Amino acid sequence: MDRIQRANDFLRLIAEISKNGILIDSNLVYSNLITLGTEKKLIDTYFTTWQNRDANNPNIDVFVQPDWKCFCQFKSKNATRDFDDMLKIYIPIDESHIYHGVNKIFDYISRNNISHKSKVATHTRFDDLVIRVDDVEALSDIRKFVENDGYIIEGLIQTNPFAISDGMISFAWDGDLSYNRVVSEWISEYINSMQNNLDAISYDSFIDYVGKQYEEVFEQGQGINSFYRSRKINNSINDLVNYQRITELLLISLQRDSKLSDLYKFYEYVKSPYSKTEAYENIKRLKNKDSLIVEEIPDDVKEAFDYAFLQISTKESPEAAVLRFKKFVKDGNYDLFTRTNGVRALMQETINIPFINRIIYEEQKSALISSSLETLKKYDTIQLGRAIFGVENNDYRSFTSSNGARERLRLWVRPDEVSNVVKNILIEEGYTDIKPYEEYWVFMEMISKLNGKSK
C-alpha cells in the first residue's frame, strides 16, 4: 500500500472514531499514529543490556534518565549541536530485529565517529528508533548503511505516511518540538473542523486545511495568540517559529512527489541565521498586531491586572511589576507571578497574553498622550518635540514633571518602545500612509489638535 493511501486510511480511521462520539484530541491521534502498521510490543527489556554492552565504548554514552524512562538514549561523546540544528532519522524496527538492529546501527555510527543524539522507545512503533545527526552527510551515511543491511531491512516496519520517506525509513526536522506531536495536533484539529461532514475526510482535504490555516495564522496573523494558547506552547515566539517550520515541513512532506532532497533544501533554509531572525521578527510582529485587536478589556480582567500589579508593586516596585507583565507578553509564562495572596492562580484563571498586551498598550498610550499634553500646555511645540525625540536616547527630562506625567511615562514606555507606541496610536486615530521617520511629527500635530480642543 502506498504512502498516500495509508495516510488517507488513517485520516478515515480517526473520522470513524469521531463518528462513535469519542472526543478527538491530539493525544488520541498521536497514540494511534505512532503505532500505525505495527503491534505495540515491549522492547525496554533490552535497555539494561544496551547500557552494559556499550559501558566502555569510548565514542558513545548509553543511558536512561530517571525522569525520562520511556527512552534509552544513545549519544556520541562528541555531540555538541542543539536539536535546532539537527536532522531526524526514523528507523522503525520490529520486536524480533530491534536488539541486533540497534547494535548494528550504533556500532557503525560509533566506528565512524558520527556525532548524534539518539533514542530507542519502550515499545515498537514507527519511531521506536530515532537518530538525530548534525548534517546531511551523516544522514546519508546512516541511510546507506541501513538500506544495505539485509537483517535490518528484514525487520523494518512501515514508515510514517505523513513524513518524507525513501520507502524504508523516514526523515524530519523538528527543532525543540516533536514532528509527530505537531502532525497529531493538525490532524485532530482537521477532524474536529469536519464534524458536520466526516464522510468527506480525505488526504487532499487535509492538505488544503493545513495550507489554509498556515496562511491565516503564520502569514496573516489571524488569531495567532489563540493558536499559540491552543497548542500550549511554552515560549510563545521561539516555539511558534518552531511550530511554523514544522508545519512548513509537513506541507512539503504531504506533496505526492516529496523526496529527500526537499528535506535537504528545507534544512538549509531553517538553519540559516537570516531565516531564523526573519521568522522570529515576523511572529513577533504578528503577535503584537493580533494582541491589539482586543477592543474591550472585561472588568474581571482589569480587576485581576490591578490586583496583581498592586501586589507586585508593594512587594517589589511598580517598575518590577511593569517588567513582569511585559515579560509575560513575550513568554506567556505564568510562573513569572508569585503564588502569594493568590496572584498566580488569579492570573491563570482570568488573564491571557492579548488582554495583558492591550492593557499595557492602553497604559503606554495614556502616559504618552497625557505627558505630551501636559508638556505642551506648560511650554510649547519646540519643547514637546525635544521631549518626544529625547525618549529614544533615554532622556525624559524635557517632559514636564507636573502631575507625575514624566515618571508615569518613564514607568510604562521604554526608549526602545516609544516608536511603536506612537505608530499604534496614529493607526488607531486614523492616520495612514505615514512616511518613515515622520511619525513623531505627525504625533506632535495630533497632540496640538487635542490641546486646541481642550481649551
JSON list of N, CA and C in Angstrom, two decimals, residues 3 78-79 86 100 124 134 143-144 164 182 184 214 223 245 249 279 293 298 317 381 395 444:
[
{"chain": "A", "resi": 3, "resn": "ARG", "atom": "N", "xyz": [2.11, 5.29, 0.32]},
{"chain": "A", "resi": 3, "resn": "ARG", "atom": "CA", "xyz": [2.10, 6.22, 1.43]},
{"chain": "A", "resi": 3, "resn": "ARG", "atom": "C", "xyz": [0.81, 7.05, 1.47]},
{"chain": "A", "resi": 78, "resn": "ASN", "atom": "N", "xyz": [30.98, 13.25, 21.22]},
{"chain": "A", "resi": 78, "resn": "ASN", "atom": "CA", "xyz": [31.37, 14.49, 20.56]},
{"chain": "A", "resi": 78, "resn": "ASN", "atom": "C", "xyz": [30.15, 15.31, 20.11]},
{"chain": "A", "resi": 79, "resn": "ALA", "atom": "N", "xyz": [28.95, 14.93, 20.58]},
{"chain": "A", "resi": 79, "resn": "ALA", "atom": "CA", "xyz": [27.74, 15.64, 20.18]},
{"chain": "A", "resi": 79, "resn": "ALA", "atom": "C", "xyz": [27.66, 16.98, 20.90]},
{"chain": "A", "resi": 86, "resn": "MET", "atom": "N", "xyz": [19.71, 19.92, 14.14]},
{"chain": "A", "resi": 86, "resn": "MET", "atom": "CA", "xyz": [19.88, 18.51, 13.83]},
{"chain": "A", "resi": 86, "resn": "MET", "atom": "C", "xyz": [18.73, 17.94, 13.00]},
{"chain": "A", "resi": 100, "resn": "HIS", "atom": "N", "xyz": [19.42, -6.64, 17.80]},
{"chain": "A", "resi": 100, "resn": "HIS", "atom": "CA", "xyz": [20.62, -6.72, 16.95]},
{"chain": "A", "resi": 100, "resn": "HIS", "atom": "C", "xyz": [20.65, -5.57, 15.95]},
{"chain": "A", "resi": 124, "resn": "THR", "atom": "N", "xyz": [7.56, -1.07, 20.42]},
{"chain": "A", "resi": 124, "resn": "THR", "atom": "CA", "xyz": [7.70, -0.96, 18.96]},
{"chain": "A", "resi": 124, "resn": "THR", "atom": "C", "xyz": [6.67, 0.04, 18.43]},
{"chain": "A", "resi": 134, "resn": "ASP", "atom": "N", "xyz": [24.00, 15.80, 12.84]},
{"chain": "A", "resi": 134, "resn": "ASP", "atom": "CA", "xyz": [24.37, 17.20, 12.66]},
{"chain": "A", "resi": 134, "resn": "ASP", "atom": "C", "xyz": [24.27, 17.71, 11.23]},
{"chain": "A", "resi": 143, "resn": "ARG", "atom": "N", "xyz": [21.82, 6.26, 6.34]},
{"chain": "A", "resi": 143, "resn": "ARG", "atom": "CA", "xyz": [20.78, 5.75, 5.43]},
{"chain": "A", "resi": 143, "resn": "ARG", "atom": "C", "xyz": [21.35, 4.64, 4.53]},
{"chain": "A", "resi": 144, "resn": "LYS", "atom": "N", "xyz": [22.52, 4.86, 3.97]},
{"chain": "A", "resi": 144, "resn": "LYS", "atom": "CA", "xyz": [23.12, 3.87, 3.07]},
{"chain": "A", "resi": 144, "resn": "LYS", "atom": "C", "xyz": [23.45, 2.59, 3.84]},
{"chain": "A", "resi": 164, "resn": "ILE", "atom": "N", "xyz": [8.46, 12.70, 5.08]},
{"chain": "A", "resi": 164, "resn": "ILE", "atom": "CA", "xyz": [9.27, 12.38, 3.91]},
{"chain": "A", "resi": 164, "resn": "ILE", "atom": "C", "xyz": [9.95, 11.03, 4.12]},
{"chain": "A", "resi": 182, "resn": "VAL", "atom": "N", "xyz": [3.18, 17.53, 16.48]},
{"chain": "A", "resi": 182, "resn": "VAL", "atom": "CA", "xyz": [2.60, 18.62, 15.69]},
{"chain": "A", "resi": 182, "resn": "VAL", "atom": "C", "xyz": [1.67, 18.06, 14.61]},
{"chain": "A", "resi": 184, "resn": "SER", "atom": "N", "xyz": [0.01, 15.33, 14.79]},
{"chain": "A", "resi": 184, "resn": "SER", "atom": "CA", "xyz": [-1.19, 14.85, 15.50]},
{"chain": "A", "resi": 184, "resn": "SER", "atom": "C", "xyz": [-2.12, 16.01, 15.86]},
{"chain": "A", "resi": 214, "resn": "TYR", "atom": "N", "xyz": [-2.23, 27.60, 7.79]},
{"chain": "A", "resi": 214, "resn": "TYR", "atom": "CA", "xyz": [-0.88, 28.15, 7.79]},
{"chain": "A", "resi": 214, "resn": "TYR", "atom": "C", "xyz": [-0.90, 29.60, 7.27]},
{"chain": "A", "resi": 223, "resn": "GLY", "atom": "N", "xyz": [-5.69, 35.47, 14.61]},
{"chain": "A", "resi": 223, "resn": "GLY", "atom": "CA", "xyz": [-5.85, 34.66, 15.81]},
{"chain": "A", "resi": 223, "resn": "GLY", "atom": "C", "xyz": [-4.60, 33.93, 16.23]},
{"chain": "A", "resi": 245, "resn": "ARG", "atom": "N", "xyz": [7.78, 26.25, 11.34]},
{"chain": "A", "resi": 245, "resn": "ARG", "atom": "CA", "xyz": [8.71, 25.50, 10.49]},
{"chain": "A", "resi": 245, "resn": "ARG", "atom": "C", "xyz": [8.28, 24.04, 10.33]},
{"chain": "A", "resi": 249, "resn": "LEU", "atom": "N", "xyz": [7.33, 22.02, 6.90]},
{"chain": "A", "resi": 249, "resn": "LEU", "atom": "CA", "xyz": [7.87, 20.72, 6.50]},
{"chain": "A", "resi": 249, "resn": "LEU", "atom": "C", "xyz": [6.75, 19.71, 6.28]},
{"chain": "A", "resi": 279, "resn": "ALA", "atom": "N", "xyz": [12.11, 34.99, 10.67]},
{"chain": "A", "resi": 279, "resn": "ALA", "atom": "CA", "xyz": [10.92, 34.29, 11.17]},
{"chain": "A", "resi": 279, "resn": "ALA", "atom": "C", "xyz": [10.55, 34.78, 12.56]},
{"chain": "A", "resi": 293, "resn": "ILE", "atom": "N", "xyz": [-5.98, 43.68, 18.58]},
{"chain": "A", "resi": 293, "resn": "ILE", "atom": "CA", "xyz": [-7.34, 43.53, 18.06]},
{"chain": "A", "resi": 293, "resn": "ILE", "atom": "C", "xyz": [-8.35, 43.49, 19.21]},
{"chain": "A", "resi": 298, "resn": "PRO", "atom": "N", "xyz": [-12.47, 43.05, 29.60]},
{"chain": "A", "resi": 298, "resn": "PRO", "atom": "CA", "xyz": [-13.53, 42.73, 30.57]},
{"chain": "A", "resi": 298, "resn": "PRO", "atom": "C", "xyz": [-13.17, 43.24, 31.97]},
{"chain": "A", "resi": 317, "resn": "SER", "atom": "N", "xyz": [8.33, 46.66, 43.42]},
{"chain": "A", "resi": 317, "resn": "SER", "atom": "CA", "xyz": [8.24, 48.05, 42.99]},
{"chain": "A", "resi": 317, "resn": "SER", "atom": "C", "xyz": [7.32, 48.12, 41.77]},
{"chain": "A", "resi": 381, "resn": "THR", "atom": "N", "xyz": [5.57, 73.91, 21.40]},
{"chain": "A", "resi": 381, "resn": "THR", "atom": "CA", "xyz": [5.78, 72.79, 20.47]},
{"chain": "A", "resi": 381, "resn": "THR", "atom": "C", "xyz": [7.25, 72.40, 20.39]},
{"chain": "A", "resi": 395, "resn": "ASP", "atom": "N", "xyz": [16.25, 59.97, 27.51]},
{"chain": "A", "resi": 395, "resn": "ASP", "atom": "CA", "xyz": [16.22, 61.29, 28.14]},
{"chain": "A", "resi": 395, "resn": "ASP", "atom": "C", "xyz": [14.77, 61.75, 28.24]},
{"chain": "A", "resi": 444, "resn": "MET", "atom": "N", "xyz": [3.02, 64.88, 17.03]},
{"chain": "A", "resi": 444, "resn": "MET", "atom": "CA", "xyz": [3.00, 66.23, 17.62]},
{"chain": "A", "resi": 444, "resn": "MET", "atom": "C", "xyz": [1.84, 67.06, 17.05]}
]
